[in-house]
Amino acid sequence: MIRTTNRSFLARHAGRAAFAAGIAGIALAVTPHAALASAEGWGGTLRPGEQHCLTASDIATYQVRADGQATASGAKFKVTRNGGLVYGTPTGTIAGFAYEGRTSLGTFAGSGSYTVCATNNNATKTLVNLHIFTDGDLPY
């Protein structure tokens, strides 16, 4: 026996498939992404002499990671814990940096509130991206 299909049969099944795909997409969109749920990030343009700082919303108790990138002539970056300097990039400006403090590696400066800052010490604007992760929010 040969089965034939007509357009209305295909249209009904295509409509159902599209509806199911739409529901699946909505479910994925509203599902929380636990791996980076409270990681912090900022991106923007810094004018000459301008600084932007980003503070982690959670207190770091055993590890922290901060990183930044800058275009043009770069920026000067620093990481602070409870207001005290933990790490600062060398003199001048650079295009990017990363700082990691981990208890497991013996490099963690201690529990506290961590902040990452970028300063544009150049004569031209620079685009900067900053990220800070604490404890379980580290991406790896």
JSON list of C-alpha atoms in Angstrom, two decimals:
[
{"chain": "A", "resi": 1, "resn": "MET", "atom": "CA", "xyz": [0.00, 0.00, 0.00]},
{"chain": "A", "resi": 2, "resn": "ILE", "atom": "CA", "xyz": [1.31, 3.43, -0.94]},
{"chain": "A", "resi": 3, "resn": "ARG", "atom": "CA", "xyz": [0.66, 6.22, 1.49]},
{"chain": "A", "resi": 4, "resn": "THR", "atom": "CA", "xyz": [0.09, 9.66, 0.08]},
{"chain": "A", "resi": 5, "resn": "THR", "atom": "CA", "xyz": [0.26, 12.90, 1.96]},
{"chain": "A", "resi": 6, "resn": "ASN", "atom": "CA", "xyz": [-1.44, 16.11, 1.14]},
{"chain": "A", "resi": 7, "resn": "ARG", "atom": "CA", "xyz": [-0.56, 19.70, 1.93]},
{"chain": "A", "resi": 8, "resn": "SER", "atom": "CA", "xyz": [-2.92, 20.03, 4.90]},
{"chain": "A", "resi": 9, "resn": "PHE", "atom": "CA", "xyz": [-1.32, 16.99, 6.60]},
{"chain": "A", "resi": 10, "resn": "LEU", "atom": "CA", "xyz": [2.18, 18.48, 6.16]},
{"chain": "A", "resi": 11, "resn": "ALA", "atom": "CA", "xyz": [1.01, 21.92, 7.25]},
{"chain": "A", "resi": 12, "resn": "ARG", "atom": "CA", "xyz": [-0.49, 20.54, 10.49]},
{"chain": "A", "resi": 13, "resn": "HIS", "atom": "CA", "xyz": [2.69, 18.65, 11.38]},
{"chain": "A", "resi": 14, "resn": "ALA", "atom": "CA", "xyz": [4.96, 21.55, 10.44]},
{"chain": "A", "resi": 15, "resn": "GLY", "atom": "CA", "xyz": [2.87, 23.86, 12.64]},
{"chain": "A", "resi": 16, "resn": "ARG", "atom": "CA", "xyz": [3.08, 21.46, 15.58]},
{"chain": "A", "resi": 17, "resn": "ALA", "atom": "CA", "xyz": [6.85, 21.10, 15.17]},
{"chain": "A", "resi": 18, "resn": "ALA", "atom": "CA", "xyz": [7.29, 24.88, 15.04]},
{"chain": "A", "resi": 19, "resn": "PHE", "atom": "CA", "xyz": [5.13, 25.29, 18.16]},
{"chain": "A", "resi": 20, "resn": "ALA", "atom": "CA", "xyz": [7.14, 22.64, 20.06]},
{"chain": "A", "resi": 21, "resn": "ALA", "atom": "CA", "xyz": [10.43, 24.28, 19.02]},
{"chain": "A", "resi": 22, "resn": "GLY", "atom": "CA", "xyz": [9.14, 27.66, 20.21]},
{"chain": "A", "resi": 23, "resn": "ILE", "atom": "CA", "xyz": [8.17, 26.26, 23.62]},
{"chain": "A", "resi": 24, "resn": "ALA", "atom": "CA", "xyz": [11.59, 24.60, 23.95]},
{"chain": "A", "resi": 25, "resn": "GLY", "atom": "CA", "xyz": [13.30, 27.91, 23.10]},
{"chain": "A", "resi": 26, "resn": "ILE", "atom": "CA", "xyz": [11.29, 29.77, 25.73]},
{"chain": "A", "resi": 27, "resn": "ALA", "atom": "CA", "xyz": [12.15, 27.11, 28.33]},
{"chain": "A", "resi": 28, "resn": "LEU", "atom": "CA", "xyz": [15.86, 27.49, 27.56]},
{"chain": "A", "resi": 29, "resn": "ALA", "atom": "CA", "xyz": [15.65, 31.29, 27.74]},
{"chain": "A", "resi": 30, "resn": "VAL", "atom": "CA", "xyz": [14.08, 31.37, 31.21]},
{"chain": "A", "resi": 31, "resn": "THR", "atom": "CA", "xyz": [16.24, 28.61, 32.70]},
{"chain": "A", "resi": 32, "resn": "PRO", "atom": "CA", "xyz": [18.92, 30.12, 34.95]},
{"chain": "A", "resi": 33, "resn": "HIS", "atom": "CA", "xyz": [22.51, 29.55, 33.89]},
{"chain": "A", "resi": 34, "resn": "ALA", "atom": "CA", "xyz": [24.16, 28.55, 37.15]},
{"chain": "A", "resi": 35, "resn": "ALA", "atom": "CA", "xyz": [27.78, 28.48, 35.97]},
{"chain": "A", "resi": 36, "resn": "LEU", "atom": "CA", "xyz": [28.04, 32.26, 35.56]},
{"chain": "A", "resi": 37, "resn": "ALA", "atom": "CA", "xyz": [24.91, 33.35, 37.41]},
{"chain": "A", "resi": 38, "resn": "SER", "atom": "CA", "xyz": [26.39, 36.23, 39.38]},
{"chain": "A", "resi": 39, "resn": "ALA", "atom": "CA", "xyz": [29.57, 37.00, 37.49]},
{"chain": "A", "resi": 40, "resn": "GLU", "atom": "CA", "xyz": [30.06, 40.71, 36.90]},
{"chain": "A", "resi": 41, "resn": "GLY", "atom": "CA", "xyz": [31.04, 42.46, 33.69]},
{"chain": "A", "resi": 42, "resn": "TRP", "atom": "CA", "xyz": [31.25, 45.97, 32.22]},
{"chain": "A", "resi": 43, "resn": "GLY", "atom": "CA", "xyz": [32.22, 47.39, 28.87]},
{"chain": "A", "resi": 44, "resn": "GLY", "atom": "CA", "xyz": [32.47, 50.98, 27.74]},
{"chain": "A", "resi": 45, "resn": "THR", "atom": "CA", "xyz": [34.61, 53.81, 26.47]},
{"chain": "A", "resi": 46, "resn": "LEU", "atom": "CA", "xyz": [36.99, 55.67, 28.77]},
{"chain": "A", "resi": 47, "resn": "ARG", "atom": "CA", "xyz": [38.02, 59.21, 27.85]},
{"chain": "A", "resi": 48, "resn": "PRO", "atom": "CA", "xyz": [41.56, 60.38, 28.63]},
{"chain": "A", "resi": 49, "resn": "GLY", "atom": "CA", "xyz": [42.11, 60.46, 32.41]},
{"chain": "A", "resi": 50, "resn": "GLU", "atom": "CA", "xyz": [38.88, 58.60, 33.15]},
{"chain": "A", "resi": 51, "resn": "GLN", "atom": "CA", "xyz": [38.64, 55.52, 35.40]},
{"chain": "A", "resi": 52, "resn": "HIS", "atom": "CA", "xyz": [35.94, 52.88, 35.82]},
{"chain": "A", "resi": 53, "resn": "CYS", "atom": "CA", "xyz": [35.76, 50.33, 38.64]},
{"chain": "A", "resi": 54, "resn": "LEU", "atom": "CA", "xyz": [33.65, 47.19, 38.97]},
{"chain": "A", "resi": 55, "resn": "THR", "atom": "CA", "xyz": [33.03, 45.58, 42.37]},
{"chain": "A", "resi": 56, "resn": "ALA", "atom": "CA", "xyz": [31.93, 41.95, 42.73]},
{"chain": "A", "resi": 57, "resn": "SER", "atom": "CA", "xyz": [28.48, 41.75, 44.27]},
{"chain": "A", "resi": 58, "resn": "ASP", "atom": "CA", "xyz": [29.50, 38.72, 46.38]},
{"chain": "A", "resi": 59, "resn": "ILE", "atom": "CA", "xyz": [32.29, 38.57, 48.96]},
{"chain": "A", "resi": 60, "resn": "ALA", "atom": "CA", "xyz": [35.12, 36.29, 47.84]},
{"chain": "A", "resi": 61, "resn": "THR", "atom": "CA", "xyz": [35.81, 33.64, 50.48]},
{"chain": "A", "resi": 62, "resn": "TYR", "atom": "CA", "xyz": [38.32, 31.37, 48.71]},
{"chain": "A", "resi": 63, "resn": "GLN", "atom": "CA", "xyz": [39.02, 32.54, 45.13]},
{"chain": "A", "resi": 64, "resn": "VAL", "atom": "CA", "xyz": [38.72, 35.48, 42.76]},
{"chain": "A", "resi": 65, "resn": "ARG", "atom": "CA", "xyz": [39.48, 36.22, 39.12]},
{"chain": "A", "resi": 66, "resn": "ALA", "atom": "CA", "xyz": [39.57, 39.64, 37.47]},
{"chain": "A", "resi": 67, "resn": "ASP", "atom": "CA", "xyz": [40.45, 40.42, 33.87]},
{"chain": "A", "resi": 68, "resn": "GLY", "atom": "CA", "xyz": [40.30, 43.30, 31.46]},
{"chain": "A", "resi": 69, "resn": "GLN", "atom": "CA", "xyz": [40.97, 44.28, 27.87]},
{"chain": "A", "resi": 70, "resn": "ALA", "atom": "CA", "xyz": [41.49, 47.66, 26.27]},
{"chain": "A", "resi": 71, "resn": "THR", "atom": "CA", "xyz": [41.76, 48.88, 22.67]},
{"chain": "A", "resi": 72, "resn": "ALA", "atom": "CA", "xyz": [43.83, 51.72, 21.21]},
{"chain": "A", "resi": 73, "resn": "SER", "atom": "CA", "xyz": [46.80, 52.52, 23.48]},
{"chain": "A", "resi": 74, "resn": "GLY", "atom": "CA", "xyz": [45.50, 50.33, 26.31]},
{"chain": "A", "resi": 75, "resn": "ALA", "atom": "CA", "xyz": [44.76, 51.13, 29.94]},
{"chain": "A", "resi": 76, "resn": "LYS", "atom": "CA", "xyz": [46.23, 50.70, 33.42]},
{"chain": "A", "resi": 77, "resn": "PHE", "atom": "CA", "xyz": [44.47, 48.02, 35.49]},
{"chain": "A", "resi": 78, "resn": "LYS", "atom": "CA", "xyz": [44.35, 47.27, 39.21]},
{"chain": "A", "resi": 79, "resn": "VAL", "atom": "CA", "xyz": [42.62, 44.88, 41.62]},
{"chain": "A", "resi": 80, "resn": "THR", "atom": "CA", "xyz": [41.79, 45.85, 45.20]},
{"chain": "A", "resi": 81, "resn": "ARG", "atom": "CA", "xyz": [40.51, 43.93, 48.23]},
{"chain": "A", "resi": 82, "resn": "ASN", "atom": "CA", "xyz": [38.61, 45.94, 50.84]},
{"chain": "A", "resi": 83, "resn": "GLY", "atom": "CA", "xyz": [40.14, 49.08, 49.30]},
{"chain": "A", "resi": 84, "resn": "GLY", "atom": "CA", "xyz": [43.77, 47.93, 49.49]},
{"chain": "A", "resi": 85, "resn": "LEU", "atom": "CA", "xyz": [45.82, 47.23, 46.36]},
{"chain": "A", "resi": 86, "resn": "VAL", "atom": "CA", "xyz": [46.27, 43.52, 45.61]},
{"chain": "A", "resi": 87, "resn": "TYR", "atom": "CA", "xyz": [47.57, 43.74, 42.03]},
{"chain": "A", "resi": 88, "resn": "GLY", "atom": "CA", "xyz": [48.43, 46.55, 39.64]},
{"chain": "A", "resi": 89, "resn": "THR", "atom": "CA", "xyz": [49.68, 46.36, 36.09]},
{"chain": "A", "resi": 90, "resn": "PRO", "atom": "CA", "xyz": [53.20, 47.64, 35.50]},
{"chain": "A", "resi": 91, "resn": "THR", "atom": "CA", "xyz": [53.82, 51.29, 34.65]},
{"chain": "A", "resi": 92, "resn": "GLY", "atom": "CA", "xyz": [52.36, 52.48, 31.37]},
{"chain": "A", "resi": 93, "resn": "THR", "atom": "CA", "xyz": [49.33, 50.99, 29.72]},
{"chain": "A", "resi": 94, "resn": "ILE", "atom": "CA", "xyz": [48.59, 47.52, 28.37]},
{"chain": "A", "resi": 95, "resn": "ALA", "atom": "CA", "xyz": [45.98, 45.89, 26.14]},
{"chain": "A", "resi": 96, "resn": "GLY", "atom": "CA", "xyz": [44.90, 43.23, 28.62]},
{"chain": "A", "resi": 97, "resn": "PHE", "atom": "CA", "xyz": [45.53, 41.53, 31.94]},
{"chain": "A", "resi": 98, "resn": "ALA", "atom": "CA", "xyz": [44.26, 38.74, 34.18]},
{"chain": "A", "resi": 99, "resn": "TYR", "atom": "CA", "xyz": [44.60, 38.25, 37.93]},
{"chain": "A", "resi": 100, "resn": "GLU", "atom": "CA", "xyz": [43.72, 35.06, 39.80]},
{"chain": "A", "resi": 101, "resn": "GLY", "atom": "CA", "xyz": [43.81, 34.49, 43.51]},
{"chain": "A", "resi": 102, "resn": "ARG", "atom": "CA", "xyz": [43.05, 30.92, 44.55]},
{"chain": "A", "resi": 103, "resn": "THR", "atom": "CA", "xyz": [43.34, 29.25, 47.93]},
{"chain": "A", "resi": 104, "resn": "SER", "atom": "CA", "xyz": [44.22, 25.98, 46.21]},
{"chain": "A", "resi": 105, "resn": "LEU", "atom": "CA", "xyz": [47.27, 27.64, 44.61]},
{"chain": "A", "resi": 106, "resn": "GLY", "atom": "CA", "xyz": [48.28, 29.71, 47.62]},
{"chain": "A", "resi": 107, "resn": "THR", "atom": "CA", "xyz": [47.68, 32.98, 45.75]},
{"chain": "A", "resi": 108, "resn": "PHE", "atom": "CA", "xyz": [44.44, 34.14, 47.42]},
{"chain": "A", "resi": 109, "resn": "ALA", "atom": "CA", "xyz": [44.89, 37.45, 49.25]},
{"chain": "A", "resi": 110, "resn": "GLY", "atom": "CA", "xyz": [42.06, 36.73, 51.69]},
{"chain": "A", "resi": 111, "resn": "SER", "atom": "CA", "xyz": [38.33, 36.96, 52.08]},
{"chain": "A", "resi": 112, "resn": "GLY", "atom": "CA", "xyz": [36.76, 40.28, 51.23]},
{"chain": "A", "resi": 113, "resn": "SER", "atom": "CA", "xyz": [35.22, 42.60, 48.69]},
{"chain": "A", "resi": 114, "resn": "TYR", "atom": "CA", "xyz": [37.18, 42.67, 45.42]},
{"chain": "A", "resi": 115, "resn": "THR", "atom": "CA", "xyz": [37.17, 45.46, 42.83]},
{"chain": "A", "resi": 116, "resn": "VAL", "atom": "CA", "xyz": [38.80, 45.71, 39.39]},
{"chain": "A", "resi": 117, "resn": "CYS", "atom": "CA", "xyz": [39.54, 49.13, 37.87]},
{"chain": "A", "resi": 118, "resn": "ALA", "atom": "CA", "xyz": [40.74, 50.43, 34.50]},
{"chain": "A", "resi": 119, "resn": "THR", "atom": "CA", "xyz": [42.27, 53.88, 34.03]},
{"chain": "A", "resi": 120, "resn": "ASN", "atom": "CA", "xyz": [42.88, 55.54, 30.67]},
{"chain": "A", "resi": 121, "resn": "ASN", "atom": "CA", "xyz": [46.19, 57.41, 30.99]},
{"chain": "A", "resi": 122, "resn": "ASN", "atom": "CA", "xyz": [46.39, 58.10, 27.25]},
{"chain": "A", "resi": 123, "resn": "ALA", "atom": "CA", "xyz": [45.54, 61.13, 25.12]},
{"chain": "A", "resi": 124, "resn": "THR", "atom": "CA", "xyz": [42.86, 59.23, 23.15]},
{"chain": "A", "resi": 125, "resn": "LYS", "atom": "CA", "xyz": [39.71, 57.28, 24.03]},
{"chain": "A", "resi": 126, "resn": "THR", "atom": "CA", "xyz": [39.91, 53.54, 24.65]},
{"chain": "A", "resi": 127, "resn": "LEU", "atom": "CA", "xyz": [37.25, 50.85, 24.76]},
{"chain": "A", "resi": 128, "resn": "VAL", "atom": "CA", "xyz": [37.53, 48.75, 27.94]},
{"chain": "A", "resi": 129, "resn": "ASN", "atom": "CA", "xyz": [35.97, 45.47, 29.08]},
{"chain": "A", "resi": 130, "resn": "LEU", "atom": "CA", "xyz": [36.17, 44.39, 32.73]},
{"chain": "A", "resi": 131, "resn": "HIS", "atom": "CA", "xyz": [35.12, 41.11, 34.42]},
{"chain": "A", "resi": 132, "resn": "ILE", "atom": "CA", "xyz": [35.24, 39.86, 37.98]},
{"chain": "A", "resi": 133, "resn": "PHE", "atom": "CA", "xyz": [34.30, 36.42, 39.31]},
{"chain": "A", "resi": 134, "resn": "THR", "atom": "CA", "xyz": [34.28, 35.14, 42.89]},
{"chain": "A", "resi": 135, "resn": "ASP", "atom": "CA", "xyz": [34.22, 31.66, 44.43]},
{"chain": "A", "resi": 136, "resn": "GLY", "atom": "CA", "xyz": [31.81, 29.29, 42.60]},
{"chain": "A", "resi": 137, "resn": "ASP", "atom": "CA", "xyz": [31.21, 31.76, 39.76]},
{"chain": "A", "resi": 138, "resn": "LEU", "atom": "CA", "xyz": [34.67, 31.32, 38.24]},
{"chain": "A", "resi": 139, "resn": "PRO", "atom": "CA", "xyz": [34.23, 30.01, 34.70]},
{"chain": "A", "resi": 140, "resn": "TYR", "atom": "CA", "xyz": [36.67, 27.13, 35.29]}
]
